[in-house]
Short mmCIF file of C-alpha atoms in Angstrom, two decimals:
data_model
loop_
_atom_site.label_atom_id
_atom_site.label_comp_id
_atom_site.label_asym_id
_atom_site.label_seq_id
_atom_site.Cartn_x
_atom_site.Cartn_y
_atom_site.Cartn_z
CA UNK A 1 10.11 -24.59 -60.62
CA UNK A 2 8.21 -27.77 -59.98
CA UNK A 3 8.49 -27.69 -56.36
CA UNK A 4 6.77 -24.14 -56.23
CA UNK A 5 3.95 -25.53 -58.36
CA UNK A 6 3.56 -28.66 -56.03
CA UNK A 7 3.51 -26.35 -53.05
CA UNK A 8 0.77 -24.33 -54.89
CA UNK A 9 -0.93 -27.58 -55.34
CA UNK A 10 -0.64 -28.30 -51.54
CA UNK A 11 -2.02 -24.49 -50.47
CA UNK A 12 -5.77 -25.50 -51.01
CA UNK A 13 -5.36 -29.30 -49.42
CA UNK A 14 -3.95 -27.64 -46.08
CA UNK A 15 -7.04 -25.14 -46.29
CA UNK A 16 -9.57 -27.98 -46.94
CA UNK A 17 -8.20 -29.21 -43.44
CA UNK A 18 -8.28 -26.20 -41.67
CA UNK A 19 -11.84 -25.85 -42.45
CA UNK A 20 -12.85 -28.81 -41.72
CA UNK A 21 -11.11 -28.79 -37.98
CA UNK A 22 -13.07 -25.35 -37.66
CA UNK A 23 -16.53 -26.79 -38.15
CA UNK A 24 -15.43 -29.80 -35.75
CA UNK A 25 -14.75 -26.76 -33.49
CA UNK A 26 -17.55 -24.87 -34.13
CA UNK A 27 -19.80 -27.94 -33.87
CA UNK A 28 -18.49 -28.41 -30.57
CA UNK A 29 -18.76 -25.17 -29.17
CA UNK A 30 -22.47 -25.08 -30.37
CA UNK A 31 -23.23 -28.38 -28.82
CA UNK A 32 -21.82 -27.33 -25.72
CA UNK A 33 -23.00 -23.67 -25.40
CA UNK A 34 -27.01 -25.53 -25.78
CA UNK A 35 -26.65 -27.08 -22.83
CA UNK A 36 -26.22 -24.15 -21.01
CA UNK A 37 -29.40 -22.86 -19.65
CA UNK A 38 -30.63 -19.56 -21.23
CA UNK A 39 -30.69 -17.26 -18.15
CA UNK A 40 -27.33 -18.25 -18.10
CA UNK A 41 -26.63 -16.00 -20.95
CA UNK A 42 -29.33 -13.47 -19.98
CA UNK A 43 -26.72 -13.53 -16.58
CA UNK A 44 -23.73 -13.15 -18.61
CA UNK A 45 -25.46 -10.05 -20.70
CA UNK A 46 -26.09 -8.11 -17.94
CA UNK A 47 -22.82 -8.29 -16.29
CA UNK A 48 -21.31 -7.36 -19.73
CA UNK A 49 -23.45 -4.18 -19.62
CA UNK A 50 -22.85 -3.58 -15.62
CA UNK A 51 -26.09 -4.88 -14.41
CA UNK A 52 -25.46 -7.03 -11.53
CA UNK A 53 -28.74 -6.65 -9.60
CA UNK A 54 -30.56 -8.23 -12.77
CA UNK A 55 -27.51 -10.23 -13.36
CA UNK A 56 -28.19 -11.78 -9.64
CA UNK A 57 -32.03 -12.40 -10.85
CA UNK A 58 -31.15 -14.57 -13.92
CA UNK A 59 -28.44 -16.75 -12.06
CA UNK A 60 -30.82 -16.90 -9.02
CA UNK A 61 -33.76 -18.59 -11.36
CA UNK A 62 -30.73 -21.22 -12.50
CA UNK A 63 -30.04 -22.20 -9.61
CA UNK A 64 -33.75 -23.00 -8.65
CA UNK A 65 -34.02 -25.06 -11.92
CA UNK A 66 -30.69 -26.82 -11.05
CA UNK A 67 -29.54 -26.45 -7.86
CA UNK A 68 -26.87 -29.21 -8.12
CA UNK A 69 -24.69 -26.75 -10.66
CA UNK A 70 -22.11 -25.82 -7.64
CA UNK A 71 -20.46 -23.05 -10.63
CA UNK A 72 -23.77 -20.80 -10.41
CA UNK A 73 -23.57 -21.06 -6.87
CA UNK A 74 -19.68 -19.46 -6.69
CA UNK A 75 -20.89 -16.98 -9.28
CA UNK A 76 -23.95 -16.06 -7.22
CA UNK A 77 -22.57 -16.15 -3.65
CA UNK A 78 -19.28 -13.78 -5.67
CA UNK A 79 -21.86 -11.35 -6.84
CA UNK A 80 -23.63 -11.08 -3.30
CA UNK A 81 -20.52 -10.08 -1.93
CA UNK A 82 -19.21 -7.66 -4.57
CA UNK A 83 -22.93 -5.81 -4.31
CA UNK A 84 -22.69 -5.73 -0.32
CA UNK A 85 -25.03 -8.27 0.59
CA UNK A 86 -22.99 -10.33 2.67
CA UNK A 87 -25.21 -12.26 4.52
CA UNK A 88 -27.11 -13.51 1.43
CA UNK A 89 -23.18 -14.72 0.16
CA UNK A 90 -22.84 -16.58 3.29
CA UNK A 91 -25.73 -18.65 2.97
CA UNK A 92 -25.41 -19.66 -0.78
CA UNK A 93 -21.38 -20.35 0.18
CA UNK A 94 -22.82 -22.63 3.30
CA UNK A 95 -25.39 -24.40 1.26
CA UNK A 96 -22.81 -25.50 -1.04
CA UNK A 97 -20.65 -26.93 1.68
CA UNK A 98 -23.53 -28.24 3.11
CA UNK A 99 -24.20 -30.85 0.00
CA UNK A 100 -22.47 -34.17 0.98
CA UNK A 101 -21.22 -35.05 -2.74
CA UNK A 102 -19.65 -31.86 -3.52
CA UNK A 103 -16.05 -32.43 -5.06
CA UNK A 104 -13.42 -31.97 -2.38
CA UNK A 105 -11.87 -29.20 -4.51
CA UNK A 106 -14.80 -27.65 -4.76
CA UNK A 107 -15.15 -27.97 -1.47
CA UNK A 108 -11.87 -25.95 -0.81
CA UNK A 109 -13.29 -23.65 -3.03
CA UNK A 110 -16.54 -23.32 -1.17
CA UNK A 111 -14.78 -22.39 1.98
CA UNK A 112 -12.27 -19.73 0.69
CA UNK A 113 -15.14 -18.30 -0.61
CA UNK A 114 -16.91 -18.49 2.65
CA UNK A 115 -13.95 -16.65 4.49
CA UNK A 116 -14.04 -13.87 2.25
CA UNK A 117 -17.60 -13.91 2.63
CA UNK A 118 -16.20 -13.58 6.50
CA UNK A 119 -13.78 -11.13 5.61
CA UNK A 120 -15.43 -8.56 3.96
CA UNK A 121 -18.67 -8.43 6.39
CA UNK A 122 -15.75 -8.01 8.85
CA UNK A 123 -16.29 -11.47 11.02
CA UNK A 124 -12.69 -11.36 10.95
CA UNK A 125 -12.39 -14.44 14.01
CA UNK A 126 -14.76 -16.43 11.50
CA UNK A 127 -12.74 -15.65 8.76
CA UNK A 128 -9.77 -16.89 10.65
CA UNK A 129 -11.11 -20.10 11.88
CA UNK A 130 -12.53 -20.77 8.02
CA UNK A 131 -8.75 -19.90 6.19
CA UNK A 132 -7.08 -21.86 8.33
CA UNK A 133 -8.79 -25.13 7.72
CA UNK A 134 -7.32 -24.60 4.43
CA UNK A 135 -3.38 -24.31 4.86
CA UNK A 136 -2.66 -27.91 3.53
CA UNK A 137 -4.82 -27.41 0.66
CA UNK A 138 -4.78 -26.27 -3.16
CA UNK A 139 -6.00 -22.73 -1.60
CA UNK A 140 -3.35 -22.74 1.01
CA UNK A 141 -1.56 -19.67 -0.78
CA UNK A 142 -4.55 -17.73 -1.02
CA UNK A 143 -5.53 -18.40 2.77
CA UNK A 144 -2.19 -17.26 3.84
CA UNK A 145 -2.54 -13.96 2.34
CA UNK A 146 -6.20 -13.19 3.31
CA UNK A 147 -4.73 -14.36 7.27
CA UNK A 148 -1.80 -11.85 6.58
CA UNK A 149 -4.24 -9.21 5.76
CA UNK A 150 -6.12 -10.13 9.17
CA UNK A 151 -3.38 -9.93 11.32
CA UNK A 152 -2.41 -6.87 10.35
CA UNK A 153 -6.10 -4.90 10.78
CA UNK A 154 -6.02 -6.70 13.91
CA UNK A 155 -2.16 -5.66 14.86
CA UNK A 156 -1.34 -9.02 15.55
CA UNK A 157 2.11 -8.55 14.34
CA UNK A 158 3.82 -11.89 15.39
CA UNK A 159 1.31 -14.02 13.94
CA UNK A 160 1.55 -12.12 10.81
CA UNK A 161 5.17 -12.65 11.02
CA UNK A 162 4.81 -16.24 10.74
CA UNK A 163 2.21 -16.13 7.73
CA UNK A 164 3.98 -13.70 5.82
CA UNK A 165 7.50 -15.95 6.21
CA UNK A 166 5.53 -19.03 5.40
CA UNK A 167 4.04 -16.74 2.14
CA UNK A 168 7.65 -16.52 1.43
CA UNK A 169 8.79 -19.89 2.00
CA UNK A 170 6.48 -21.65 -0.21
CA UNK A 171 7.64 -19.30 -2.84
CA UNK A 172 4.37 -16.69 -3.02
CA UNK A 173 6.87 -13.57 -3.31
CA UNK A 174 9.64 -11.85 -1.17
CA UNK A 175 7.77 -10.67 2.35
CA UNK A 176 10.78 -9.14 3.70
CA UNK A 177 10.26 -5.63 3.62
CA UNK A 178 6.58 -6.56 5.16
CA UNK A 179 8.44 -8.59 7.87
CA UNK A 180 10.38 -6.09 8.81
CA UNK A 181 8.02 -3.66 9.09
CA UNK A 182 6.36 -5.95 11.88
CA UNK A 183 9.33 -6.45 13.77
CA UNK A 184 9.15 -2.04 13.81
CA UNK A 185 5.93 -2.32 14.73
CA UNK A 186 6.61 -4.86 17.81
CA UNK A 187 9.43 -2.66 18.28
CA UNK A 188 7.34 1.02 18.53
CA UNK A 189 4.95 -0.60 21.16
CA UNK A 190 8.24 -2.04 23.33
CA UNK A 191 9.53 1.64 23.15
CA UNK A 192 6.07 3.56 24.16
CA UNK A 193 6.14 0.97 27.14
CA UNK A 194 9.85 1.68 28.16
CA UNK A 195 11.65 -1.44 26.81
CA UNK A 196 14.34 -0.25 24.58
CA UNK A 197 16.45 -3.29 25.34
CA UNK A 198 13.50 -5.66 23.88
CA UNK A 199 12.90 -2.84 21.17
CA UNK A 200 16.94 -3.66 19.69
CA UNK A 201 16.08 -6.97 19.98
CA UNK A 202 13.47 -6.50 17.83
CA UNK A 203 14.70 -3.95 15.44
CA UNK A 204 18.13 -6.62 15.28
CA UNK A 205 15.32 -9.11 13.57
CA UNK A 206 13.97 -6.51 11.18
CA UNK A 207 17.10 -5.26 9.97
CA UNK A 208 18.26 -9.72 9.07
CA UNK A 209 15.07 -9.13 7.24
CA UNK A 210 15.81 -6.18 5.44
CA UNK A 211 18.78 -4.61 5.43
CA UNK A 212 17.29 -1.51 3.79
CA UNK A 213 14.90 -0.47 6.26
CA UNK A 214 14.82 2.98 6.81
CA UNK A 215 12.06 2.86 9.61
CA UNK A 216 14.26 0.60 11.52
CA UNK A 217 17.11 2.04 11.51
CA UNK A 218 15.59 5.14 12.86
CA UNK A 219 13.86 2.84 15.54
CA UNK A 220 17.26 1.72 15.98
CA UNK A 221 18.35 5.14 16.93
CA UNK A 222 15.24 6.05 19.58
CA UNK A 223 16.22 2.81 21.27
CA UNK A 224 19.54 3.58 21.76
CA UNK A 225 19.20 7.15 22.67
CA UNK A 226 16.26 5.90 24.94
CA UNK A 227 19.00 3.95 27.36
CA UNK A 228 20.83 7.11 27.02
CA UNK A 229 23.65 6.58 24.42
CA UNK A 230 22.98 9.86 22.58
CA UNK A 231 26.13 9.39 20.28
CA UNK A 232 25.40 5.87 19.33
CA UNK A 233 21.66 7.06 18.35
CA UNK A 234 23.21 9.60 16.09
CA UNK A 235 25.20 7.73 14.55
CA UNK A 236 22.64 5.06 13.91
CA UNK A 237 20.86 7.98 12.48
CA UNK A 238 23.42 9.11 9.99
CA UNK A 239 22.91 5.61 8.62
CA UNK A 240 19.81 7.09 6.99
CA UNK A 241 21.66 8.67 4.29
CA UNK A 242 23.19 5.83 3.31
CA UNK A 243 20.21 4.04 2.40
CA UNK A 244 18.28 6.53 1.20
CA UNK A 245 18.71 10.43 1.11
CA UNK A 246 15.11 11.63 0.99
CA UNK A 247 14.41 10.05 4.59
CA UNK A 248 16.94 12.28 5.56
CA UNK A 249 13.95 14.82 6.21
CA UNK A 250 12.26 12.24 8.71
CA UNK A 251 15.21 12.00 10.88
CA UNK A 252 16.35 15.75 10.80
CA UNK A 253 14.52 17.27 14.10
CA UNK A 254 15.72 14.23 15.95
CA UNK A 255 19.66 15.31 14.73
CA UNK A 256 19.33 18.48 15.29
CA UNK A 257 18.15 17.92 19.27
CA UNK A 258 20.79 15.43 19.40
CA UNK A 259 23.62 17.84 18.77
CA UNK A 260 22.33 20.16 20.95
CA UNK A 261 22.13 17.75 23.97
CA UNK A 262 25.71 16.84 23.03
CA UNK A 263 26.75 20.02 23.14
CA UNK A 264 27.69 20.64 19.45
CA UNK A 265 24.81 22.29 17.85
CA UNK A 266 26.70 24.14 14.79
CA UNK A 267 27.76 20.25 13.64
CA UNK A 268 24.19 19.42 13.61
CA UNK A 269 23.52 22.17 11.64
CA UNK A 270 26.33 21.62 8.72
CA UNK A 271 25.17 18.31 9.02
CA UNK A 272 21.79 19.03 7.52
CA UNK A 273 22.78 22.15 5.49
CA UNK A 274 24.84 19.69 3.77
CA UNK A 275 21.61 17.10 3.76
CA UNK A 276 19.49 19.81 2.07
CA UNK A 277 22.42 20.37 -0.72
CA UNK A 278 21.71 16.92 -1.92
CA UNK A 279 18.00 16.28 -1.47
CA UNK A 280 16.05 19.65 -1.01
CA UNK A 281 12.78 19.04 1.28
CA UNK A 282 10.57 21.37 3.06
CA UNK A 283 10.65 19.60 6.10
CA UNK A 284 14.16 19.67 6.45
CA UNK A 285 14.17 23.46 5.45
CA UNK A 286 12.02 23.59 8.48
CA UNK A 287 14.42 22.07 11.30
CA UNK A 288 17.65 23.98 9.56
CA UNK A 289 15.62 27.39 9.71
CA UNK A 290 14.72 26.91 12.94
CA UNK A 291 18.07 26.01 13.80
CA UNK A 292 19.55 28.73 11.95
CA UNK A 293 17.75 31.38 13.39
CA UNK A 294 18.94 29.98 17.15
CA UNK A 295 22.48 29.96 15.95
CA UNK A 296 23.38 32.28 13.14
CA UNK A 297 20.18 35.05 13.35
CA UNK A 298 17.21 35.95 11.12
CA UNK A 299 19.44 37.36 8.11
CA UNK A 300 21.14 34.07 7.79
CA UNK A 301 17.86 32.16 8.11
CA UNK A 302 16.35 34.28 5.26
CA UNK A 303 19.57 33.50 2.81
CA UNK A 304 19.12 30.23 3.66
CA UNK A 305 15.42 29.82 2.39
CA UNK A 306 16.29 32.81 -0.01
CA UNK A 307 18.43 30.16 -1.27
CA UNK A 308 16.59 27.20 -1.79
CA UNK A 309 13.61 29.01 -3.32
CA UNK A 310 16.01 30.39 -6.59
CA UNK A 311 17.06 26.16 -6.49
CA UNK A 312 13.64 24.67 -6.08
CA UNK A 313 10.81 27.55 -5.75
CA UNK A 314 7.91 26.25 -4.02
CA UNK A 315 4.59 28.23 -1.91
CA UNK A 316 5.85 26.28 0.76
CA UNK A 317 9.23 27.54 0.49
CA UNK A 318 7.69 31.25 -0.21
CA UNK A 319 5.77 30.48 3.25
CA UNK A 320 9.08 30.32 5.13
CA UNK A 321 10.72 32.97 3.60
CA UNK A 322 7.25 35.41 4.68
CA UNK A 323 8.16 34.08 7.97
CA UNK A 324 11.27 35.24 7.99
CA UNK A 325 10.23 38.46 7.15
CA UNK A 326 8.16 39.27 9.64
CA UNK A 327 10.24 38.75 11.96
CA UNK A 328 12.25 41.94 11.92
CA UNK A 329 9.95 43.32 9.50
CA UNK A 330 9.30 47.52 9.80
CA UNK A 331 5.81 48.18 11.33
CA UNK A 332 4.60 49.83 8.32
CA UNK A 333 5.59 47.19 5.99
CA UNK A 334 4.15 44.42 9.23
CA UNK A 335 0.28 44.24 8.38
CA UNK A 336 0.80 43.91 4.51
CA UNK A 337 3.13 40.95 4.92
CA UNK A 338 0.80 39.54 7.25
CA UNK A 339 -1.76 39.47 4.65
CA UNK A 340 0.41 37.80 1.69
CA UNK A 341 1.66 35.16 4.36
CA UNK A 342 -1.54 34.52 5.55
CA UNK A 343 -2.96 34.39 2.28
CA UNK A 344 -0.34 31.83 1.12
CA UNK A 345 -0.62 29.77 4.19
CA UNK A 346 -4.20 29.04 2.90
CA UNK A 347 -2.96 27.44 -0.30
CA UNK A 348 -0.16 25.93 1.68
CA UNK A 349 -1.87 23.59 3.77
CA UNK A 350 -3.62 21.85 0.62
CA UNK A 351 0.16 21.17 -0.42
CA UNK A 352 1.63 20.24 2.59
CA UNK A 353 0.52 16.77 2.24
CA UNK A 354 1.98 13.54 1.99
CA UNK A 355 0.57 11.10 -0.89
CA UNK A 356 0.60 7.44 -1.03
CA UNK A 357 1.69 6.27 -4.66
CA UNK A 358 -0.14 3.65 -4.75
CA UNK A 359 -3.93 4.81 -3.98
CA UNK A 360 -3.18 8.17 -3.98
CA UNK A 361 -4.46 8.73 0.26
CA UNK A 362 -3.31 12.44 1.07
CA UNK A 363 -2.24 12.84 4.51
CA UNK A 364 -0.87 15.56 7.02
CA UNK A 365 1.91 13.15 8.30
CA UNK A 366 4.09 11.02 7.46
CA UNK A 367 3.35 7.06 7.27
CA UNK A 368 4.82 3.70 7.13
CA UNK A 369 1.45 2.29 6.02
CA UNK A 370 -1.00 3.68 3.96
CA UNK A 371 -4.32 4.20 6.22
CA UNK A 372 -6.09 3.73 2.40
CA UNK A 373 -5.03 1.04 0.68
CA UNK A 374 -2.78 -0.75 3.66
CA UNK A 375 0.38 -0.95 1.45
CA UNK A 376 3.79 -0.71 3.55
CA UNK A 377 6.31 2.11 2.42
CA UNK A 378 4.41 3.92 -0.24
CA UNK A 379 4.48 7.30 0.72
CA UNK A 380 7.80 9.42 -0.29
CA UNK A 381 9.03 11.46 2.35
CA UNK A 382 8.02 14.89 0.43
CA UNK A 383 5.44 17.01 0.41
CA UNK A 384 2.80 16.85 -2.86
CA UNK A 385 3.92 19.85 -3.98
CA UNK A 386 7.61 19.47 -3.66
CA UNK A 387 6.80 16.38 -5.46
CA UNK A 388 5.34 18.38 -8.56
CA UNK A 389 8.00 20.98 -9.03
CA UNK A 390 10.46 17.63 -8.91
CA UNK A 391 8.03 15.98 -12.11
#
């Protein structure tokens, strides 16, 4: 019993000093906040409410009264840029490297912000030059990544090899599924210009990257079929489904003329009958239709779509199955169909789109890099609306 009184003794002691290390705070906050200049505030205010031109005045009459504060400067020459006005950016971002006693890691500072300055008026050989004076400093990370992002808009794929495995080296996150991707991009240019052997090469470095690419392991196949070993490219292409079923769909038309070349069409079509039992896809529905028709006839084709419209009904789906129709459709019955197909083609071709998950960039075909946001490996290998019926 005497202990709980003593501690309700000790309750308002413990709050005396709690208040009193508040005011200290307080005190200190106030003393510090009026030396701040009052457009400074003014400044702050309007970017609160999302008014940078006004925003840009106030911070532009603070640096006139003090033009040695090098933190109004960043904020200015950052607020040029954001708005657009990247020449005006430059300048502010020069000036400050310009003054003699500026802090070396301010100075760093100064001239990452001068690259993106650079960067985002699109002076991308200046913006080079300017991030690579800064690889053995404190912004050394961030200069890596902003030359990554060069390299690629420029397609400079073996110098953003290097930056992205140096990125990964000094522990800035795993780059290997970006690595590969620009050994398959090295490798697609050696294989438009006729050099499978150098393509393998290539794809051989892309795959020690990451085991799991899909791209090159179709790459893989093209090469090989390219110096003419047509089974070997199959089988490299049966390796899709292994790592990952959906992709299936990308690598079904090249299957499909591969058996025929070999001389065994029906296996390539089980092949991908079975492929569309797993992972249903438009695209594949496509090659195996077409297929189907060659090999089996127009009443087999329309079970086969029949088929996967009761299992996943789609307007795409409804689109082949209209095709099918009219194929051996009665003349009197030929017009009408005509109509409906035609009428669902329309609504079709908004679906038939592929859709980056990332920044959401629709696009007609299929690819490896998002043409919006520049993100490798972001768009599924279905169709938006395939993708719907699936959520």
């Amino acid at each position: 019993m005497e202990f709980e009184i003593w501690m309700l003794l000790g309750i308002p002691f413990f709050f005396g000093l709690g208040w009193i290390a508040a005011r200290v705070d307080i005190n200190e906050l106030v003393s510090e906040s009026r030396s701040l200049p009052r457009g400074y505030f003014k400044g702050l205010n309007y970017l609160l409410n999302d008014q940078p031109d006004k925003a840009i005045d106030s911070f532009i009459e603070i640096v006139k009264l003090d033009p040695e504060s090098a933190d109004m400067h960043f904020a200015l020459g950052n607020l040029f840029r954001r708005r657009g006005e990247t020449e005006r950016a430059i300048r502010v971002h020069q000036n400050l490297l310009a003054r003699p006693d500026l802090p070396s890691e301010q100075k760093a500072h100064a001239q990452y912000e001068l690259g993106m300055d650079y960067l985002k008026a699109g002076l991308l050989d200046r913006a080079e030059e300017t991030f690579n004076l800064l690889v053995d400093t404190s912004y050394a990370v961030q200069a890596r990544k902003a030359l990554l992002e060069i390299y690629q808009r420029e397609k400079e794929w073996r110098r953003a090899i290097d930056v992205a495995a140096g990125l990964q080296e000094s522990g800035a996150g795993a780059r290997q599924k970006e690595i590969a991707q620009f050994y398959c991009e090295l490798a697609q240019d050696a294989l438009v210009h006729l050099q499978p052997s150098d393509a393998m090469q290539l794809l051989d470095k892309a795959l020690l990257a990451d085991r799991s690419s899909v791209r090159a392991t179709i790459l893989t196949g093209d090469a090989l079929l390219a110096q003419g070993d047509t089974e070997g490219a199959l089988n490299t292409w049966r390796r899709v489904e292994h790592q990952s079923v959906p992709h299936v769909a990308l690598v079904a038309a090249r299957l499909m003329d591969g058996y025929r070349k070999v001389g065994r069409p029906q296996e390539g079509v089980n092949l991908l009958r079975a492929y569309l039992a797993e992972a249903s896809s438009i695209d594949l529905i496509e090659v195996v239709f077409k297929a189907v028709i060659e090999l089996d006839g127009v009443e087999a084709a329309k079970q086969l779509v029949i088929d996967e419209l009761r299992r996943n009904p789609t307007l795409l789906g409804l689109d082949k199955l209209l095709e099918a129709r009219l194929m051996d459709a009665p003349a009197h019955v030929w017009e009408e169909l005509t109509m409906v197909k035609n009428l669902v083609q329309r609504y079709t071709q908004k679906l038939a789109r592929y859709q980056c998950s990332h920044c959401g960039f629709k696009a007609r075909q299929f690819y490896w890099q998002c043409p919006g946001c520049s993100r490798w490996e972001t768009y599924p290998p279905r169709r938006t609306e395939e993708l719907n019926v699936m959520n």
